Coordinates of C-alpha atoms in Angstrom, one line a residue:
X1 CA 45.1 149.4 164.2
X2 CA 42.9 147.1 162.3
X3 CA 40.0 149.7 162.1
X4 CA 43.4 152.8 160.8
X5 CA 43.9 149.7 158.1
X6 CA 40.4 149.2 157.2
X7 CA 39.8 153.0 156.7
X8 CA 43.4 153.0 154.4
X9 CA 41.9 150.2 152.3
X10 CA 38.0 152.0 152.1
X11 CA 40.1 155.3 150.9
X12 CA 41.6 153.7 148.5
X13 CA 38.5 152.2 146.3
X14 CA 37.5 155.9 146.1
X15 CA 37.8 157.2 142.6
X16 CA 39.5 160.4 143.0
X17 CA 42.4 158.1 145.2
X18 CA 42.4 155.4 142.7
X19 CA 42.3 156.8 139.5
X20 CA 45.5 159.2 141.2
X21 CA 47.2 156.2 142.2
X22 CA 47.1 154.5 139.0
X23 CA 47.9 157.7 137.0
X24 CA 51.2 157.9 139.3
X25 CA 52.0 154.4 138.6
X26 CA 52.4 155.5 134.7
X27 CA 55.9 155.7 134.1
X28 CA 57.0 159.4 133.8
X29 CA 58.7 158.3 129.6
X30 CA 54.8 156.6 128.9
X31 CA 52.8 160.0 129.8
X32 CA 55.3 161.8 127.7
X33 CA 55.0 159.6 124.7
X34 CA 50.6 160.1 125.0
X35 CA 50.4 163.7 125.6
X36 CA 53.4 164.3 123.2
X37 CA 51.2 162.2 120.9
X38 CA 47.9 164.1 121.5
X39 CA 49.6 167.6 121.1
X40 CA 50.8 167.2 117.9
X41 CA 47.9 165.0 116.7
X42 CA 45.6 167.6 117.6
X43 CA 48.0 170.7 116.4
X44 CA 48.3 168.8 112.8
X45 CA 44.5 167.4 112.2
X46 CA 42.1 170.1 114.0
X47 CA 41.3 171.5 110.9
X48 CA 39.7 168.3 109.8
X49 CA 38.2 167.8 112.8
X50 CA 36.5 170.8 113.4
X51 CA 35.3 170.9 109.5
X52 CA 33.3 168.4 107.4
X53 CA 35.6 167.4 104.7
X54 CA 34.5 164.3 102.7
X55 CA 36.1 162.0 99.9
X56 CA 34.0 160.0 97.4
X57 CA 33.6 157.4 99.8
X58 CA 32.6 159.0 103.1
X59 CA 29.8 161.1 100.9
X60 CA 27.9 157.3 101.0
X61 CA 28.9 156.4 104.7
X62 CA 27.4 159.4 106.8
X63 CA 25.6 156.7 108.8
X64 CA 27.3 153.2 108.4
X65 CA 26.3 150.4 110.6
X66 CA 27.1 147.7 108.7
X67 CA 30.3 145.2 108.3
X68 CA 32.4 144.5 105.6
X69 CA 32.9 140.7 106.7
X70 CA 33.0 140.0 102.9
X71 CA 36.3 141.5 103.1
X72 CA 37.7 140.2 106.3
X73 CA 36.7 143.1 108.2
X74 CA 34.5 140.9 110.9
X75 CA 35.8 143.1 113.6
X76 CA 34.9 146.4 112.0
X77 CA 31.6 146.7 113.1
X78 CA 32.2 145.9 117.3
X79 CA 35.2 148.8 116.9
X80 CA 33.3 151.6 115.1
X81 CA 30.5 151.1 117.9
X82 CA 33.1 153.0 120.4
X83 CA 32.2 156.6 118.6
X84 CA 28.7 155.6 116.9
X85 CA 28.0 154.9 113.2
X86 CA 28.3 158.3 112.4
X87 CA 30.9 159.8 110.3
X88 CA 31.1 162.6 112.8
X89 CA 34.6 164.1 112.7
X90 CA 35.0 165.9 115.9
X91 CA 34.2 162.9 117.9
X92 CA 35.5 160.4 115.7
X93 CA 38.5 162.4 115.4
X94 CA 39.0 162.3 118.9
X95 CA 39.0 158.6 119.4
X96 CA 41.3 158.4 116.9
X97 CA 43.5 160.4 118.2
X98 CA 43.1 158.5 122.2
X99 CA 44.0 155.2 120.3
X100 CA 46.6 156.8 118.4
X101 CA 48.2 158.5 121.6
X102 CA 48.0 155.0 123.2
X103 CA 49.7 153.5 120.6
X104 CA 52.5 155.7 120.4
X105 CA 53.2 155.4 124.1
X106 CA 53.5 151.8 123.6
X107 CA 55.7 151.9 120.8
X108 CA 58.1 154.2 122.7
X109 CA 58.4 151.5 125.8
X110 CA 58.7 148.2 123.0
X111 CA 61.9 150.3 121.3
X112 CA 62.7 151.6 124.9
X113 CA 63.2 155.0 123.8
X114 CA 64.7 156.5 127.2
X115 CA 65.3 160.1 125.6
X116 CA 62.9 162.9 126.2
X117 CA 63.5 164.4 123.2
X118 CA 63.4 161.5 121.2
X119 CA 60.5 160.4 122.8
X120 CA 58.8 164.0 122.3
X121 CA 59.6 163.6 118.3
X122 CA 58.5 159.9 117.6
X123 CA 54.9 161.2 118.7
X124 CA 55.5 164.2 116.4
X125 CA 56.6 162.0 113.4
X126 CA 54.1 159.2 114.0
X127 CA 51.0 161.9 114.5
X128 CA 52.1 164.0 111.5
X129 CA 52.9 161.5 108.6
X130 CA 50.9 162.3 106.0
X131 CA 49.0 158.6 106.2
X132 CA 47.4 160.0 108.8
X133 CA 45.3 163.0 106.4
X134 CA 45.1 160.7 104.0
X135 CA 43.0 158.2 106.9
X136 CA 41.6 161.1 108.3
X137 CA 39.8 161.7 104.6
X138 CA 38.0 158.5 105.4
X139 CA 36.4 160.1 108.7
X140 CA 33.9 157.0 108.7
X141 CA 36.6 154.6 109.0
X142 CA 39.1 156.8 110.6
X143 CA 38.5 155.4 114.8
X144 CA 38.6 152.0 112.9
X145 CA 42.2 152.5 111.6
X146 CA 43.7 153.6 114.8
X147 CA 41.8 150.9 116.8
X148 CA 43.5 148.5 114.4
X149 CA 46.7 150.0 115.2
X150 CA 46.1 150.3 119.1
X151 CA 45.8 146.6 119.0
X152 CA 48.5 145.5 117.0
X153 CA 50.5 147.6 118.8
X154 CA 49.3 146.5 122.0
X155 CA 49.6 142.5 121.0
X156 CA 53.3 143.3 120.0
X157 CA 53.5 145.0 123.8
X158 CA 52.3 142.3 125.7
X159 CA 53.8 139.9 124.0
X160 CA 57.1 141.5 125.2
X161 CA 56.3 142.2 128.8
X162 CA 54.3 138.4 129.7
X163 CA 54.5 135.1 128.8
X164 CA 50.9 134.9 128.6
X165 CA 50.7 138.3 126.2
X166 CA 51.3 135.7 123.8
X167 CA 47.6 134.5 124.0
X168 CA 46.2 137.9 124.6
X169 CA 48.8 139.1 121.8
X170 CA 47.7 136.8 119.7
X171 CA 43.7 137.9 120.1
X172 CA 45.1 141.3 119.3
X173 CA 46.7 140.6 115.7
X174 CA 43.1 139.1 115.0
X175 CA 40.8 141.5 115.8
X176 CA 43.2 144.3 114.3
X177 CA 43.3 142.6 111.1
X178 CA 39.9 142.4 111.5
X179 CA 39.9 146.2 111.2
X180 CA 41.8 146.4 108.2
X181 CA 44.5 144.0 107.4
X182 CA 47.1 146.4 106.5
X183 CA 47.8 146.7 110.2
X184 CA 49.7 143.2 110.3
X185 CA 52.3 145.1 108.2
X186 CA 52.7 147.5 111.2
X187 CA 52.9 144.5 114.0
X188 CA 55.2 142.9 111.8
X189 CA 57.9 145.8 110.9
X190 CA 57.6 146.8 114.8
X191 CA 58.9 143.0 116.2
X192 CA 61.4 143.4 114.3
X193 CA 63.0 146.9 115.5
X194 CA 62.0 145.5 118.6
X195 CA 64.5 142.6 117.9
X196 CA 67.3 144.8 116.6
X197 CA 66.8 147.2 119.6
X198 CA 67.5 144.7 121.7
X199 CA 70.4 143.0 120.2
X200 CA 72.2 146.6 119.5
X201 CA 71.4 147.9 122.9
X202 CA 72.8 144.3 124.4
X203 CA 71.1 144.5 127.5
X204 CA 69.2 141.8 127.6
X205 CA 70.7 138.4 127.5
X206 CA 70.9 135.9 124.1
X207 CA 68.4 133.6 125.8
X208 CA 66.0 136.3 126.6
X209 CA 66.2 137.9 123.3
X210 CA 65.7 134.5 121.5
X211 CA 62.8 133.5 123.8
X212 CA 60.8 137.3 122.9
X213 CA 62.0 136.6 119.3
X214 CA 60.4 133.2 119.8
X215 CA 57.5 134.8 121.3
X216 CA 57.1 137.3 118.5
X217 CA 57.3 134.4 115.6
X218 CA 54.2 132.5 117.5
X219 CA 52.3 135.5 118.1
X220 CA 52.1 135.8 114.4
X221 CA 51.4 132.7 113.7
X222 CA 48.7 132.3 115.8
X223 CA 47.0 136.0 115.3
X224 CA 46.6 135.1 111.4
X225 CA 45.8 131.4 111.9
X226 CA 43.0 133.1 114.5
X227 CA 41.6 135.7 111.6
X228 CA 41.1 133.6 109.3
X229 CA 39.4 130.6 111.6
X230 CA 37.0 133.7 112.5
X231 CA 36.3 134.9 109.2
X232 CA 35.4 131.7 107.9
X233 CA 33.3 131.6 110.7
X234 CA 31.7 134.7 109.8
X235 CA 31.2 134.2 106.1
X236 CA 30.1 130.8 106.7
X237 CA 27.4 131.7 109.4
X238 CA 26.4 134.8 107.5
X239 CA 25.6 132.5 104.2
X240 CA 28.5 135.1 102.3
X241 CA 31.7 134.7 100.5
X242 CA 34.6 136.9 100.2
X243 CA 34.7 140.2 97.9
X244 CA 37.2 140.0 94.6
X245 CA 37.7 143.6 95.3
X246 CA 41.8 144.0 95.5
X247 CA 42.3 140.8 95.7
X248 CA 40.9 139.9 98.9
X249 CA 39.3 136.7 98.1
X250 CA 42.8 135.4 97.0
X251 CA 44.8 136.8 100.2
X252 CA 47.4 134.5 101.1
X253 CA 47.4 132.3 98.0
X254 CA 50.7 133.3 96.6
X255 CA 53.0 130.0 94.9
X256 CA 56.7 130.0 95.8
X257 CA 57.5 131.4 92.7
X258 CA 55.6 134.2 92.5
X259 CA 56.8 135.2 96.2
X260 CA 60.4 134.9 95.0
X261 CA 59.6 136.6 92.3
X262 CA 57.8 139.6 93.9
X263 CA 61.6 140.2 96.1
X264 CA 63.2 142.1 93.5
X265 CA 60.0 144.4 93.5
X266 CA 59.5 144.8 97.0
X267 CA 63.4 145.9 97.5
X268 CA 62.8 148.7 94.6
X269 CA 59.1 150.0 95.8
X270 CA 60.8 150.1 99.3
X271 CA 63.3 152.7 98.2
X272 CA 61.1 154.3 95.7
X273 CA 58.4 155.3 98.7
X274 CA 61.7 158.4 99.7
X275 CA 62.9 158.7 96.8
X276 CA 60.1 159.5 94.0
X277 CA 57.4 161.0 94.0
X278 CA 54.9 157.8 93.9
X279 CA 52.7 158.9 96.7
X280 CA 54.6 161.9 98.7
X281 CA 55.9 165.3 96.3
X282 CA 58.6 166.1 98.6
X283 CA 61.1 168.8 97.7
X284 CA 65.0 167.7 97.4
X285 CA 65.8 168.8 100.6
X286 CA 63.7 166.3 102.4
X287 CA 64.7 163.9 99.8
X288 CA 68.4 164.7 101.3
X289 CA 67.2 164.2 104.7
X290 CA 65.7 160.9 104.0
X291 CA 69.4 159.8 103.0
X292 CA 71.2 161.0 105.7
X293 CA 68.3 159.4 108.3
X294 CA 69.8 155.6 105.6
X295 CA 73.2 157.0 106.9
X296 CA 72.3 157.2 109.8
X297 CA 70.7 154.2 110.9
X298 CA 73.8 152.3 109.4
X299 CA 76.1 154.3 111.3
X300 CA 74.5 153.9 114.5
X301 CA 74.0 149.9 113.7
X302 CA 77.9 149.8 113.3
X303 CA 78.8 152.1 116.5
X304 CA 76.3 149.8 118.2
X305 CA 77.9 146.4 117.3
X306 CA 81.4 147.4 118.0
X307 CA 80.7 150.2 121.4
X308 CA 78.2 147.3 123.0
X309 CA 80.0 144.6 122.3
X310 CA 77.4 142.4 120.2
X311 CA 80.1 140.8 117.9
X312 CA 80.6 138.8 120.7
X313 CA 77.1 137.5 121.1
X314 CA 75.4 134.6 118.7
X315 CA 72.8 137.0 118.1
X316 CA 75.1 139.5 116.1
X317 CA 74.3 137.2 113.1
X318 CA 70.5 138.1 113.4
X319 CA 71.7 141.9 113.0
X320 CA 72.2 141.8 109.1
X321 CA 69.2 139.7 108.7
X322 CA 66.9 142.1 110.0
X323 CA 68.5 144.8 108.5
X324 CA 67.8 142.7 105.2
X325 CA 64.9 141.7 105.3
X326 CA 63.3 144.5 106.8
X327 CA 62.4 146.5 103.1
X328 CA 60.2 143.4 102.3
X329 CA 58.2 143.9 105.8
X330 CA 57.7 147.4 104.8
X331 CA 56.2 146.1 101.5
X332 CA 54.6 142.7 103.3
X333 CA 51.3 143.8 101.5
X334 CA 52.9 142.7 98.2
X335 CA 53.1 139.2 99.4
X336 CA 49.6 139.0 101.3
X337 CA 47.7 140.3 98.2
X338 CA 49.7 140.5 95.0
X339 CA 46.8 141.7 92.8
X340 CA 45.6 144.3 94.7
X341 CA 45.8 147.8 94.1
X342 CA 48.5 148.9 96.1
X343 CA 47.6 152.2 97.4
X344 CA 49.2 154.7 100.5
X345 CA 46.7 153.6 103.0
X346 CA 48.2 150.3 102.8
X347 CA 51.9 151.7 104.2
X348 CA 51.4 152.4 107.4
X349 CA 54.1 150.8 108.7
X350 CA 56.3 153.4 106.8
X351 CA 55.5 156.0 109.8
X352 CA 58.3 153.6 112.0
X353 CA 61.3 153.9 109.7
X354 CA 61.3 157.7 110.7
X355 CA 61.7 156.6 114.6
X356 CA 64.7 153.8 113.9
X357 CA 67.1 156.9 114.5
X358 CA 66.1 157.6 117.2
X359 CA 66.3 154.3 119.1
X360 CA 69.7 153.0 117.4
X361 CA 71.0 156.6 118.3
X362 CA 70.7 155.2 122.0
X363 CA 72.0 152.1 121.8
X364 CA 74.9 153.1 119.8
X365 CA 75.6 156.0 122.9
X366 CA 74.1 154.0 125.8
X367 CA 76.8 154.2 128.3
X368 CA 76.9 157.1 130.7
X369 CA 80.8 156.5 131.1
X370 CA 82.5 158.0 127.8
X371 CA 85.5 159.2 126.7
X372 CA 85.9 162.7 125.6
X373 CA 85.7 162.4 122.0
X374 CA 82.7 160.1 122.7
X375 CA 80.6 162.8 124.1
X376 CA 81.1 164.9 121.9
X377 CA 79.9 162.4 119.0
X378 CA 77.1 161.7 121.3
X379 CA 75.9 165.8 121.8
X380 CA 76.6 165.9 117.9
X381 CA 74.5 162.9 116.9
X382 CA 71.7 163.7 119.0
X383 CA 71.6 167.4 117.7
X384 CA 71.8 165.7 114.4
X385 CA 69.0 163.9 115.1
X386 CA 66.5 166.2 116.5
X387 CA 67.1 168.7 113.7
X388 CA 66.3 166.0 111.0
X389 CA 63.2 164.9 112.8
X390 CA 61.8 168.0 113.6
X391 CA 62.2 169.7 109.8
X392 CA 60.4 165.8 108.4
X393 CA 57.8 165.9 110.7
X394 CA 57.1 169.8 110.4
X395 CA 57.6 168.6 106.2
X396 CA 54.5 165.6 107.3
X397 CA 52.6 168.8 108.9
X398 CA 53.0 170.8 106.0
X399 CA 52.0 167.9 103.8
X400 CA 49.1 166.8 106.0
X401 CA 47.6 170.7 106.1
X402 CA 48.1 170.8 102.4
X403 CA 46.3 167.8 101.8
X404 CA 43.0 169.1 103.8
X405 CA 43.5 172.5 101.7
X406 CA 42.7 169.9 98.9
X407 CA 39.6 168.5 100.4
X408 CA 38.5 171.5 101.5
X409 CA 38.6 173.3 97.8
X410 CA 37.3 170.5 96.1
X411 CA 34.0 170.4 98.4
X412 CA 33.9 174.3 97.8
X413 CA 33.9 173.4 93.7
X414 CA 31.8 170.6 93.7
X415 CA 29.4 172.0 95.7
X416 CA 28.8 175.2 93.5
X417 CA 29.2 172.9 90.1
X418 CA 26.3 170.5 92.0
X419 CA 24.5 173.4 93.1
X420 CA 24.6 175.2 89.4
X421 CA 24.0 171.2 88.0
X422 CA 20.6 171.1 90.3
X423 CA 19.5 174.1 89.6
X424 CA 19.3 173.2 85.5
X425 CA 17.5 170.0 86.3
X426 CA 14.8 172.1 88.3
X427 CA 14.3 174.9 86.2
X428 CA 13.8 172.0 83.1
X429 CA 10.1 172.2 82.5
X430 CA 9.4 168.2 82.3
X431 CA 11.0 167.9 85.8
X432 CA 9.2 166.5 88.6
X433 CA 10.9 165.2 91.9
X434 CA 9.6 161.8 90.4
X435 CA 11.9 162.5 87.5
X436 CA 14.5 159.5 87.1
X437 CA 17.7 161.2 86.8
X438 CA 20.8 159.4 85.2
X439 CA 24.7 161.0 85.5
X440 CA 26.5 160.2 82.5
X441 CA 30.3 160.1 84.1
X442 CA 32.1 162.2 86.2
X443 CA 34.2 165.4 86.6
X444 CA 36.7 166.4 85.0
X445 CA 36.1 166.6 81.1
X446 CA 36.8 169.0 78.4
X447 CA 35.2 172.0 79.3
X448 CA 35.1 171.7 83.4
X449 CA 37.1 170.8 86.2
X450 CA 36.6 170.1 89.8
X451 CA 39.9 169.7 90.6
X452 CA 41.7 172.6 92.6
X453 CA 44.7 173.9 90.7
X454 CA 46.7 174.8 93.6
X455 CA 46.9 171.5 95.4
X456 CA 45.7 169.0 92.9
X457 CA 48.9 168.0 91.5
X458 CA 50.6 167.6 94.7
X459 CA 48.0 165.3 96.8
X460 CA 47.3 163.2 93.3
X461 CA 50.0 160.5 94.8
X462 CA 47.5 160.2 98.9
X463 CA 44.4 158.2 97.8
X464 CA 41.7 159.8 99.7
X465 CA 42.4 163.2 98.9
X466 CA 43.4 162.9 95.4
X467 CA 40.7 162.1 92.9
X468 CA 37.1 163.4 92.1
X469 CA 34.4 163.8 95.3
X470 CA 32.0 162.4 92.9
X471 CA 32.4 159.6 90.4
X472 CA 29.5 157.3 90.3
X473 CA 25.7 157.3 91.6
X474 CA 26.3 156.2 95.1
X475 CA 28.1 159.6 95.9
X476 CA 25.6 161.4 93.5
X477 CA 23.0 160.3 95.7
X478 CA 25.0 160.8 99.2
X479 CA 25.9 164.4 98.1
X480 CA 22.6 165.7 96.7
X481 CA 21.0 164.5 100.0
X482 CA 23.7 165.1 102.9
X483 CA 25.2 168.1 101.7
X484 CA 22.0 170.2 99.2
X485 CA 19.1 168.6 100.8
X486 CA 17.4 167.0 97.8
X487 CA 16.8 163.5 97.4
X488 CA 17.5 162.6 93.8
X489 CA 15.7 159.4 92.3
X490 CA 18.1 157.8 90.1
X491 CA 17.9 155.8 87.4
X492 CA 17.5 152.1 87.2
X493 CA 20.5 150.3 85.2
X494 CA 18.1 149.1 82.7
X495 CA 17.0 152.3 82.3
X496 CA 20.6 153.5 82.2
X497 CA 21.6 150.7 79.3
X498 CA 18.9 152.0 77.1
X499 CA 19.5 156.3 77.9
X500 CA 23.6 155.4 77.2
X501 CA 23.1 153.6 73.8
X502 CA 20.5 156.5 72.4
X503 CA 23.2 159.1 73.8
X504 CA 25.2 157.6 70.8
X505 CA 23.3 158.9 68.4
X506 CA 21.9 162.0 69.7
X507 CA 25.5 163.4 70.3
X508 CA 24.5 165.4 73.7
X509 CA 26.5 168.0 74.5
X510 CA 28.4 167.6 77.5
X511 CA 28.5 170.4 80.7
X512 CA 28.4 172.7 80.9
X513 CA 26.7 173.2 77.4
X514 CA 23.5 174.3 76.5
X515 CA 21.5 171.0 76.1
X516 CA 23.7 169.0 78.5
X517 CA 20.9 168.3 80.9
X518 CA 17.9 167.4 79.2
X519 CA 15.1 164.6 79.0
X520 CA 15.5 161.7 76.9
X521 CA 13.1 158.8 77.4
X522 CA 11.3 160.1 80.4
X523 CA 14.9 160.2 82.2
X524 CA 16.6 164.1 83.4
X525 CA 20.1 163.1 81.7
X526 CA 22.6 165.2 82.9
X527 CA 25.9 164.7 80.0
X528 CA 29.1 165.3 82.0
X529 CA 31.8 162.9 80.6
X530 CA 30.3 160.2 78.4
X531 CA 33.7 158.9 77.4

């Protein structure tokens, strides 16, 4: 017997045997939520990750193994390790996408979605909003972002599940801000649905909830009060000091007043992310369905309260609360940085108002026992609510595609306007490769544009996929070398002071003009926008 017991124990240290024991273990709703999440992912992004599209920025990053611990990013570095420092986009596409897939399953167990179908479409809208392509357009970065987002989601998860998450939880919110801060936005906006789920689906009892409430609060807390210990650390024993870019350096230093006074702006830009066309040009009809999802998640709130029986709980009072102050966690980064650019990467949280009908859908219809009438609200609400989720996400897929279209053109253009740019500066007769070369501005100006026509107007709102693929000498540099093979020597910025102040007088003519790349000084001046 001891020896049958010893040979059970032996078998199960194998791989194959533990790997499928542990794989079983997965609840059947988790697996559905990460390959649901990797289908789509992969379905709405494999043509970026099978193609080398780069913005501005990723033109200067093809090998980046440095950290931006100058702007709080001290865990950047550790995190972009997992798929090299490489701005490879099949492989770092791929990571993303496991981290992503994670994170998404994780979600689905924190709002308890029970529902296959509604835990098939919150991997479809999380993996298709358009956040995502605009990410993605930052291949460099792009395992960074979803690492960031795997580990505030996983803080928020443990936290839930074990007293002790709390301290693990708490590690988590600092070393995902210390990907990119915008991710505390996410961790914050998730605790509380969590909260509301579990007030509206009233199966958990008013202690309970108030002790993972209380649980959520210090988790917080203690994530940020972590960051920034570490990066003081960091700047300190790195001898640096924190960027001004965006307002980083001043992050966190808002007065009473001016947080009061940023409310009224924060409810407004909430509402205005659906309903202009500030960073997404949606047509009406998705506009419509962005109402009715508002309709919806009222409706279900109110079914909820009275079908569940939370009026009778203590907790119902949290229920408006959350509701109210849940537009300023969407807009958080308004508070954390008030003069920064605010731009669309900065929103991802926005990708979990499209899953709140799902979830409040269940609590409002959680009992099996119903009336007649109640099933049939039940079958009509749920119908309801796959249609609407499947035409938004398909809307995100659309959006996303359209948006590599974008990138994909505007390489095609700037590579033949480079190309046709170079070969002038060869053919010039004083040329030599020891030639300074100085770029007088950038794409577009009044006789050339780089811009595609098709897709230009509708991406101009997705930073990262709008704008010019080269706009100053760092990305002049990256994309004469990376992407034409010739290593360009450019200018010095004395030499650039003294070439710009004789260009006043010489009145160049700008590209593609005869004349607009010429010598002046000793230095190949190529004229594109000197305004």
């Amino acid at each position: 017997m001891r020896s049958s017991l010893d040979q059970e124990s032996w078998q199960q240290m194998l791989p194959d045997t533990y790997i499928k024991n542990k794989f079983q273990n997965i609840s059947h709703r988790f697996r559905l939520a990460f390959f649901s999440a990797l289908i789509f992912g992969f379905i709405t992004h494999i043509f970026m990750f099978v193609n080398k599209l780069p913005n501005g920025d990723d033109l200067e990053s093809m090998y980046r193994n440095y950290s931006m611990i100058t702007s709080g990013r001290w865990f950047d570095k550790v995190a972009m390790a997992l798929s090299s420092y490489y701005s490879m986009p099949w492989v770092t596409g791929v990571v993303a996408l496991f981290f992503l897939a994670l994170s998404i399953a994780m979600i689905v167990s924190i709002l308890d979605i029970k529902k296959p179908s509604n835990v098939v479409m919150t991997g479809a809208l999380l993996t298709t909003f358009p956040i995502l392509a605009a990410m993605f357009s930052y291949m460099f970065y792009a395992d960074l972002y979803m690492i960031s987002m795997f580990l505030s989601v996983s803080a928020i998860w443990l936290t839930k599940r074990y007293w002790y998450g709390l301290f693990l939880g708490a590690l988590g919110i600092a070393c995902s801000m210390g990907c990119y801060q915008a991710y505390i936005g996410f961790a914050i906006v998730l605790c509380i649905l969590s909260i509301l789920q579990m007030i509206l689906n009233n199966e958990k009892s008013t202690k309970e909830v108030i002790f993972i409430t209380f649980r959520y609060l210090c988790v917080g807390i203690l994530g940020v009060i972590l960051y920034f210990v570490v990066s003081k650390f960091c700047l300190s024993y790195f001898n640096l000091t924190l960027t001004d870019y965006q307002g980083i350096d001043q992050m966190g230093n808002t007065s009473v007043i001016h947080f009061l006074n940023i409310i009224p702006e924060a409810y407004v830009d909430f509402f205005a992310f659906f309903f202009s066309d500030l960073y997404l040009k949606n047509p009406v009809y998705v506009k419509f369905l962005y109402a009715v999802i508002f309709l919806l998640i009222s409706v279900f709130s109110i079914i909820a309260i009275v079908r569940n029986q939370v009026y009778k709980k203590i907790t119902i009072v949290l229920v408006p609360v959350l509701l109210g102050i849940l537009p300023l966690a969407f807009q958080v980064i308004l508070f954390m940085a008030p003069k920064a650019f605010l731009h669309f990467l900065m929103y991802p949280q926005y990708a979990l108002f499209f899953v709140m009908p799902l979830f409040l859908g269940e609590a409002a219809f959680v009992r099996k026992k119903k009336t007649l009438i109640q099933w049939r609200a039940d079958i009509f609400c749920s119908w309801i609510i796959l249609i609407v989720s499947c035409v938004i996400s398909y809307n995100f897929y659309l959006t996303s595609n359209i948006s590599y279209l974008n990138l994909h053109l505007k390489y095609e253009i700037t590579y033949a306007t480079e190309l046709r740019i170079l070969d002038r500066i060869e053919q010039h007769p004083e040329y030599t490769k020891d030639t300074p070369i100085l770029f007088v501005g950038a794409f577009p100006n009044n006789n050339h544009s780089i811009y595609p026509q098709a897709t230009n107007n509708f991406v101009s709102g997705l930073v990262g996929i709008n704008g010019n693929l080269v706009h100053h000498d760092l990305n002049y540099e990256g994309f004469y070398s990376n992407y034409l093979g010739v290593q360009v020597n450019l200018a010095t910025e004395d030499q650039r002071d003294s070439v710009l102040n004789k260009l006043k007088e010489l009145d160049m003519p700008i590209w593609p003009e005869i004349g607009s790349v010429d010598m002046v000084d000793g230095i190949m001046v190529v004229n594109i926008n000197p305004s």
